[in-house]
Coordinates of C-alpha atoms and ligand atoms in Angstrom, one line a residue:
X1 CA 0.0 0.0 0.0
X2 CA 3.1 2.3 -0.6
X3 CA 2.1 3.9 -4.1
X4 CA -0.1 6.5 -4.0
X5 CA -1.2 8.1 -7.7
X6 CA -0.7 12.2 -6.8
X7 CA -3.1 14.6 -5.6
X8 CA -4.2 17.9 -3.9
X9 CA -4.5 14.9 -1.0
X10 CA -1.6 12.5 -1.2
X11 CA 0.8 15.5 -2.0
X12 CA -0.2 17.0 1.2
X13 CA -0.1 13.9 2.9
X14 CA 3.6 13.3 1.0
X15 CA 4.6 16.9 1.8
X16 CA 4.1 16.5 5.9
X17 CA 5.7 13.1 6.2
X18 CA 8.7 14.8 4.7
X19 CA 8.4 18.0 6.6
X20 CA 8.9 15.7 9.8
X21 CA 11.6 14.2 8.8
X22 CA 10.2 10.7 6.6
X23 CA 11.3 9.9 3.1
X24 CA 8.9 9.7 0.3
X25 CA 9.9 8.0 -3.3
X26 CA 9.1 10.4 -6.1
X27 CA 9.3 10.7 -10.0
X28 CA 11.7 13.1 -12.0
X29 CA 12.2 12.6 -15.8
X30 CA 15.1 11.0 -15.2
X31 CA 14.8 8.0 -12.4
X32 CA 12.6 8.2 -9.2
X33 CA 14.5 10.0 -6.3
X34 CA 14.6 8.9 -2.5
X35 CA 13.5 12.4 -1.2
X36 CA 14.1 13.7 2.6
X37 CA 14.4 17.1 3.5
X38 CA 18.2 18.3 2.1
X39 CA 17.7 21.0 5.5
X40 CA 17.6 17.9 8.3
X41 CA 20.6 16.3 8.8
X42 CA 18.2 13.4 10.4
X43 CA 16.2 12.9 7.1
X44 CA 19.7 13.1 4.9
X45 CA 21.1 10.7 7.4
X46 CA 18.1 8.2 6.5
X47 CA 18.7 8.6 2.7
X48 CA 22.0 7.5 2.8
X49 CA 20.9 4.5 5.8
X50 CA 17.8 3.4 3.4
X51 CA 20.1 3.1 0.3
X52 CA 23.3 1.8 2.0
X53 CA 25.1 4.6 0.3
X54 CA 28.7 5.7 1.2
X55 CA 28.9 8.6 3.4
X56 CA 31.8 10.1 1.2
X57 CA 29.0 10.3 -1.9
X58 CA 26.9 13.7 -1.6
X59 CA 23.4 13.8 -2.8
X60 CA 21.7 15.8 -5.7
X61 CA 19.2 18.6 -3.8
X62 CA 16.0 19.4 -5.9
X63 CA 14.6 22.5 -6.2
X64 CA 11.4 24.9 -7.5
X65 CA 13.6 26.7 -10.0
X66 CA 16.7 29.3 -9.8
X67 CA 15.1 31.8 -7.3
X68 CA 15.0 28.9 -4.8
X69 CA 19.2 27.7 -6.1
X70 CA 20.2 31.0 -5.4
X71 CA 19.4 30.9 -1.8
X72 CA 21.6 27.7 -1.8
X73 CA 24.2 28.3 -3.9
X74 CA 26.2 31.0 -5.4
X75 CA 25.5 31.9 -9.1
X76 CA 27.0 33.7 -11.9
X77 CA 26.9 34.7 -15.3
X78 CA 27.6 31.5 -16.4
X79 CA 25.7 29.4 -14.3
X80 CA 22.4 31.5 -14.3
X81 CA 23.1 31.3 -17.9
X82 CA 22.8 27.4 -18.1
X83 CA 20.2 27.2 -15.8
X84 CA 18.0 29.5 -17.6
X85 CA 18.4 27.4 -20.8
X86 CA 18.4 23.8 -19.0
X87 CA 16.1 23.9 -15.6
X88 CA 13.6 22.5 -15.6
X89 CA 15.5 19.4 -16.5
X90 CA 18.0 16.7 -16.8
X91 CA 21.1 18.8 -15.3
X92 CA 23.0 19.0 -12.0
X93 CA 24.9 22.1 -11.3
X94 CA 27.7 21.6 -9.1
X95 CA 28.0 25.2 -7.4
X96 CA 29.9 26.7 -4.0
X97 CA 27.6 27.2 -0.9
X98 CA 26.3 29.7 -0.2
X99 CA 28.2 30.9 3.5
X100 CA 24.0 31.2 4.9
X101 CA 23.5 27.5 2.9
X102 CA 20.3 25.7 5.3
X103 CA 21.8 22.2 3.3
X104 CA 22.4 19.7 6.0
X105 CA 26.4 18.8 5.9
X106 CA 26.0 15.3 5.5
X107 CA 24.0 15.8 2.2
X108 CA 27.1 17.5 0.7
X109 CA 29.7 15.0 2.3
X110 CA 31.0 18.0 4.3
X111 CA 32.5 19.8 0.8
X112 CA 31.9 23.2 -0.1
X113 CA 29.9 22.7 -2.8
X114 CA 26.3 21.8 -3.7
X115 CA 24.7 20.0 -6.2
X116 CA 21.6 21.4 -7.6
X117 CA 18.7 20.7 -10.1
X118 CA 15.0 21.8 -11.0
X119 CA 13.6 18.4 -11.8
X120 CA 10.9 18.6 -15.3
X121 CA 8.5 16.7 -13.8
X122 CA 4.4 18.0 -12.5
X123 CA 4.9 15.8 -9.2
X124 CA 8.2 16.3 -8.2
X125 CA 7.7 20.5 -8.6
X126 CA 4.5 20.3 -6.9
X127 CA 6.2 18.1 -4.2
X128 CA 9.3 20.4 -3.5
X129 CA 6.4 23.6 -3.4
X130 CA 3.9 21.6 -1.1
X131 CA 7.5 20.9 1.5
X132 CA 8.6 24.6 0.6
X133 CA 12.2 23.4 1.0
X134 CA 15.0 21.8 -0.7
X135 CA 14.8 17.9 -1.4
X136 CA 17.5 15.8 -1.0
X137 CA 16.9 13.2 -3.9
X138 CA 19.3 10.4 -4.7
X139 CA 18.1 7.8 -7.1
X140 CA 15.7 5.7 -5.3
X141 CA 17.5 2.2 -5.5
X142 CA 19.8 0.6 -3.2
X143 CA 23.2 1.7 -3.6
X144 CA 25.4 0.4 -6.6
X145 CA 21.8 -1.1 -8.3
X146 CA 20.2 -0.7 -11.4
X147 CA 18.4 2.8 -11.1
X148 CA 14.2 3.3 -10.7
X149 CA 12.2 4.3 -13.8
X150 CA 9.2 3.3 -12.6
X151 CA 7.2 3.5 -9.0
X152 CA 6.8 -0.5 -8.9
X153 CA 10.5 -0.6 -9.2
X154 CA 11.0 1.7 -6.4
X155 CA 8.8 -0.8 -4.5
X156 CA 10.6 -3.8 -5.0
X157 CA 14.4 -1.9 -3.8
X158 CA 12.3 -0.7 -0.3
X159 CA 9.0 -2.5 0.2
X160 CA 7.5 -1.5 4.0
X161 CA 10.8 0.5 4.3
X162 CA 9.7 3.3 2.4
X163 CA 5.6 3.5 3.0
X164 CA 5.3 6.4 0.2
X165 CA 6.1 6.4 -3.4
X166 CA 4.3 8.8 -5.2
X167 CA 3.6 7.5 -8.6
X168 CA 4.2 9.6 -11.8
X169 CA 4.5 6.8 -14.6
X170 CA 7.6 5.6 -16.1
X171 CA 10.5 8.2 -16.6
X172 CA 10.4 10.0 -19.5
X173 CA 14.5 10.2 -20.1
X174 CA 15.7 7.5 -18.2
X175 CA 18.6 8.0 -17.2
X176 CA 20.4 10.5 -14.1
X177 CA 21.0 14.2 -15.0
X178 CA 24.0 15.4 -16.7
X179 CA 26.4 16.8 -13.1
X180 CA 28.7 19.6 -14.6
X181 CA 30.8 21.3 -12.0
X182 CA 31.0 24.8 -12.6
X183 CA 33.2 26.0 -9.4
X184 CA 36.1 25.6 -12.4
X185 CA 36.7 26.9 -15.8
X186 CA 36.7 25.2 -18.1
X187 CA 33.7 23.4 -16.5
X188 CA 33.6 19.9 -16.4
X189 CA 30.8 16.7 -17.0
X190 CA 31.6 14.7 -13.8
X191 CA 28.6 12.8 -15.0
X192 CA 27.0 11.8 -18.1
X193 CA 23.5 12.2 -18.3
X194 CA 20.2 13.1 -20.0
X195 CA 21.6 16.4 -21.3
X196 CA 24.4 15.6 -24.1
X197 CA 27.7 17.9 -23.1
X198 CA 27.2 18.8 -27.1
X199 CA 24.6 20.9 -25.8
X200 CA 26.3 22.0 -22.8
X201 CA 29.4 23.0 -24.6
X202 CA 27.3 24.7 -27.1
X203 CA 25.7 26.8 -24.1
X204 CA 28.7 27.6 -22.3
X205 CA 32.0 26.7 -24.2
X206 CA 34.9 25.4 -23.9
X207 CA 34.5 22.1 -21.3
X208 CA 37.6 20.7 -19.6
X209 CA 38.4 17.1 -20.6
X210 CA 35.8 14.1 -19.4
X211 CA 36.6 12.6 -15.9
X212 CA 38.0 9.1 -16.5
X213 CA 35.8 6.3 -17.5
X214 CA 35.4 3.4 -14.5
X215 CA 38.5 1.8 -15.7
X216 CA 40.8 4.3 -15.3
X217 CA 43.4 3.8 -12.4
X218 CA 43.3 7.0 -11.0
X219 CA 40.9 8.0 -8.1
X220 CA 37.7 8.9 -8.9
X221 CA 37.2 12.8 -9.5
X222 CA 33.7 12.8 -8.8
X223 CA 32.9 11.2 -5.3
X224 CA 29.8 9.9 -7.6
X225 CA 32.5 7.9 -9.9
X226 CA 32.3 4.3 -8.3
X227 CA 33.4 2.1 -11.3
X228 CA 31.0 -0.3 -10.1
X229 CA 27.3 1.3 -10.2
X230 CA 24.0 0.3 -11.9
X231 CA 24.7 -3.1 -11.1
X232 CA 22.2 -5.9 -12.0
X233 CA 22.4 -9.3 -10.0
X234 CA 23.5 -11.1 -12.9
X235 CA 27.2 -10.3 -14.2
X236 CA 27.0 -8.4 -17.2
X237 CA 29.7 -8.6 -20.2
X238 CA 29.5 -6.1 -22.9
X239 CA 29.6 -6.4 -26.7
X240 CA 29.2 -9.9 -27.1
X241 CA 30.4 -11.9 -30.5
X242 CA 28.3 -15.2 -29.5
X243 CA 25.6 -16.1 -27.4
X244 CA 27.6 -18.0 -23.7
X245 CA 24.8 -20.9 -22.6
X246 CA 21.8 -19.7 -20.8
X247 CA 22.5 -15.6 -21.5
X248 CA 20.3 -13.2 -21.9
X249 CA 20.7 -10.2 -24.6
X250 CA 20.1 -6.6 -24.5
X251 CA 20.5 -5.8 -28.2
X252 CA 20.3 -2.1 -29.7
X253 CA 19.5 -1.3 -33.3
X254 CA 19.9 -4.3 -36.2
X255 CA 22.0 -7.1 -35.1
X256 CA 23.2 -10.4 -36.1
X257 CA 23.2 -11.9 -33.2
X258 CA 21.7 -15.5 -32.1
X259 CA 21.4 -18.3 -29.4
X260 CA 20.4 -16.3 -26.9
X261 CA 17.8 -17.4 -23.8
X262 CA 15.6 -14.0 -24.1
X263 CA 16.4 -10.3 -26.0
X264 CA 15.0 -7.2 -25.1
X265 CA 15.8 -4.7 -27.5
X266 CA 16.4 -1.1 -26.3
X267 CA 15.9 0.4 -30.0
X268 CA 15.6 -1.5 -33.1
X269 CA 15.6 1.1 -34.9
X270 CA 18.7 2.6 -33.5
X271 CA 17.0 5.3 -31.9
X272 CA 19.3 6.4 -28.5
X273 CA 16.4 9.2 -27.2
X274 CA 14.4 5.5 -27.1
X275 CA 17.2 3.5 -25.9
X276 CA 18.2 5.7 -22.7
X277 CA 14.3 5.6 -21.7
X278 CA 14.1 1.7 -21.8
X279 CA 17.8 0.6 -20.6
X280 CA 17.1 0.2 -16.7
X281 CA 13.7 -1.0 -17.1
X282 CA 15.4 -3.4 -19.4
X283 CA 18.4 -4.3 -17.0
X284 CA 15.7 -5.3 -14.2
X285 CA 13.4 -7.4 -16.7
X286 CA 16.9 -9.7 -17.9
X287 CA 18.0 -9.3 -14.1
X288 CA 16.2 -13.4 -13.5
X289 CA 18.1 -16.2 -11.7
X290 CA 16.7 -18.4 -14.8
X291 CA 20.0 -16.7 -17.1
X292 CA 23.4 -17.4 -16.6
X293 CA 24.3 -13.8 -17.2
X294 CA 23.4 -10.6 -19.5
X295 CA 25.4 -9.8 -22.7
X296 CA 24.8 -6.3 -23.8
X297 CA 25.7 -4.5 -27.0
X298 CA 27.2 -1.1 -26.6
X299 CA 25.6 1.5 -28.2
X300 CA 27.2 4.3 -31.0
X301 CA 29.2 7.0 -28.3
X302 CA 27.6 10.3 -29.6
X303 CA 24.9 12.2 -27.7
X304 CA 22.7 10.4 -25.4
X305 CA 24.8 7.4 -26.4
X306 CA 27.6 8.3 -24.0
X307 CA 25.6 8.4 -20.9
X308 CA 24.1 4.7 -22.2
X309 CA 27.3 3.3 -22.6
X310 CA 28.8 4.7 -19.5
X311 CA 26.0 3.0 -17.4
X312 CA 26.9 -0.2 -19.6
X313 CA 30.2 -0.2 -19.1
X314 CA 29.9 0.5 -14.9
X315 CA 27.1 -2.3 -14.7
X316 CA 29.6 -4.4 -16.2
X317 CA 32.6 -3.4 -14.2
X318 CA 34.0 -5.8 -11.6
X319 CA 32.6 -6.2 -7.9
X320 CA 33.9 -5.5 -5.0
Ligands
TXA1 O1 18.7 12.4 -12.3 C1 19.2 12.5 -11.3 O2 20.2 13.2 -11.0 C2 18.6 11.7 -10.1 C3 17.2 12.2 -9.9 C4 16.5 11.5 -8.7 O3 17.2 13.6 -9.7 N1 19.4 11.8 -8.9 C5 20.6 11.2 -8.8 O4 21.2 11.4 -7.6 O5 21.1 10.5 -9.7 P1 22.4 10.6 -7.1 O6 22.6 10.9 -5.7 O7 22.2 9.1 -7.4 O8 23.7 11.1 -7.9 C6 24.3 12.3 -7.5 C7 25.6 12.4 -8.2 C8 26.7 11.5 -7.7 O9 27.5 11.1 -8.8 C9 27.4 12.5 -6.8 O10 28.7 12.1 -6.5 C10 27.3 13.8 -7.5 O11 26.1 13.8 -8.1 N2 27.5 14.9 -6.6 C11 26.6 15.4 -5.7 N3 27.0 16.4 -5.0 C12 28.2 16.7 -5.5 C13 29.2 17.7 -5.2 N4 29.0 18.6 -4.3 N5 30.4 17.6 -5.9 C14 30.6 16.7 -6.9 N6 29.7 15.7 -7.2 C15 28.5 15.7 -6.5
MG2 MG1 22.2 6.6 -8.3

């Protein structure tokens, strides 16, 4: 009895539970965040309990729109810039503090800088306005799982543990927001996401090069950069040559590829707007003790295509 379908009523009823401290599952156009109120350090600390999430990892805080980011974080001509052509939507902005900040320390790891976004969804605006404050809002799956498009898959990752979920349908983009830090210049994509850094660049410039893939020997730049993320059960090998007995397939676009137990196929026609919508909800439905594993075909790295492949690639990375 955890999904509610959004209201005048269940808003309000969302919108108190999180005023005292509770956590409510809610949909953006990306994936469905775990929201608490980003001004208690109580509700923060319950985000990161709920999800098993590193302390060291700081959370994405969701707001009504730039009036309500500039009493968080400090803006300039660049960055009001971006966020007058991008929010609502798919992009973090990773911004200094403000000194007066309300954001509970624990949601920012302790750093001086916050991450903000005005999620382009009707429920998850009307949520933040019915709270009037900031919410905290990682993706709403356990940590290091494949991310939530949908409120049933919400369900599954918490069941009693998280009593609302407000449902909004399935996501319309699919995958996380686009994090660019601007507290440097050049800027820099610390995540790839549903905003291409094409349009990004062609907003603000020059960009500095891309943090290293999950592979990369170095630390991770971003605290965000776990090379292992997005994780299904199953182990996951990418760009498979022939079917291994008993996989499963997640095919894109025309292939010549055979043998396999099941197929799901995130565009046949090669469409990556399409691909990027279906790939979690596709991770989860191949994610069945019945396969031996899940072979995935990597998609062409342009646009939308380098945030699909970079989930790929970290779902297939090795475990701890
Ligand atoms: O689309 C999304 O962004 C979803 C929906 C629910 O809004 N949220 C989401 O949040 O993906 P989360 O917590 O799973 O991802 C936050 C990312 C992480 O990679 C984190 O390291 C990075 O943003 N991040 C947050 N605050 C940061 C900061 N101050 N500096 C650098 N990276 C930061
Ligand atoms: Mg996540």
């Amino acid at each position: 009895m955890s999904i509610l379908t959004p209201s005048d009523d269940t808003l309000q009823v969302a919108a108190a539970h999180l005023r005292t401290g509770g956590l409510v599952g809610f949909p953006t156009e990306t994936v469905y965040g775990l929201g608490g109120d980003a001004t208690s350090e109580r509700a923060v600390a319950a985000i990161f309990e709920l999800k098993g999430r590193p302390r060291f990892n700081p959370l994405i805080v969701h707001v009504s729109n730039l009036k309500m980011a500039e009493t968080l974080a400090v803006f300039d001509r660049r960055s009001r810039f971006l966020a007058q052509r991008q929010w609502p939507g798919p992009l973090t902005m990773v911004l200094k503090k403000r000194p007066d900040c309300p954001v509970a320390l624990l949601a920012t790891a302790g750093l001086d800088t916050v991450a903000l976004r005005v999620p382009d969804h009707p429920v998850a605006l009307a949520l933040i306005a019915a709270v009037g404050r900031p919410l905290a809002g990682p993706s709403a799956n356990r940590s290091g799982a494949v991310s939530p498009t949908t409120a049933e898959h919400v369900e599954r990752e918490f069941g009693r543990h998280l009593p609302i979920i407000l449902d909004g349908g399935a996501c319309r983009v699919g995958l996380e927001s686009t994090v660019v830090d601007l507290t440097r210049n050049p800027a820099a994509i610390l995540r790839a996401g549903g905003v291409t850094t094409e349009t990004i660049a062609a907003a603000i410039g020059e960009l500095a090069d891309p943090v290293p893939g999950p592979d990369a020997e170095t630390a991770p730049r971003a605290p965000g950069q776990l090379a292992s993320h997005y994780a299904p059960r199953l182990k996951l090998r990418l760009d498979p040559t022939e079917a291994q007995p008993g996989e499963a397939l997640l095919a894109f676009g025309q292939h010549a590829l055979e043998g396999f137990e099941a197929v799901v196929n995130l565009s046949e026609s090669g469409n990556l707007t399409e691909a990027a919508t279906r790939l979690f909800a596709a991770l989860r439905e191949l994610d069945r003790p019945e396969f031996s594993g899940i072979a995935a075909m990597m998609v062409p790295e342009r646009g939308l295509g380098v945030a699909i492949n970079d989930r790929l690639r970290r779902a297939a990375a090795p475990r701890k």
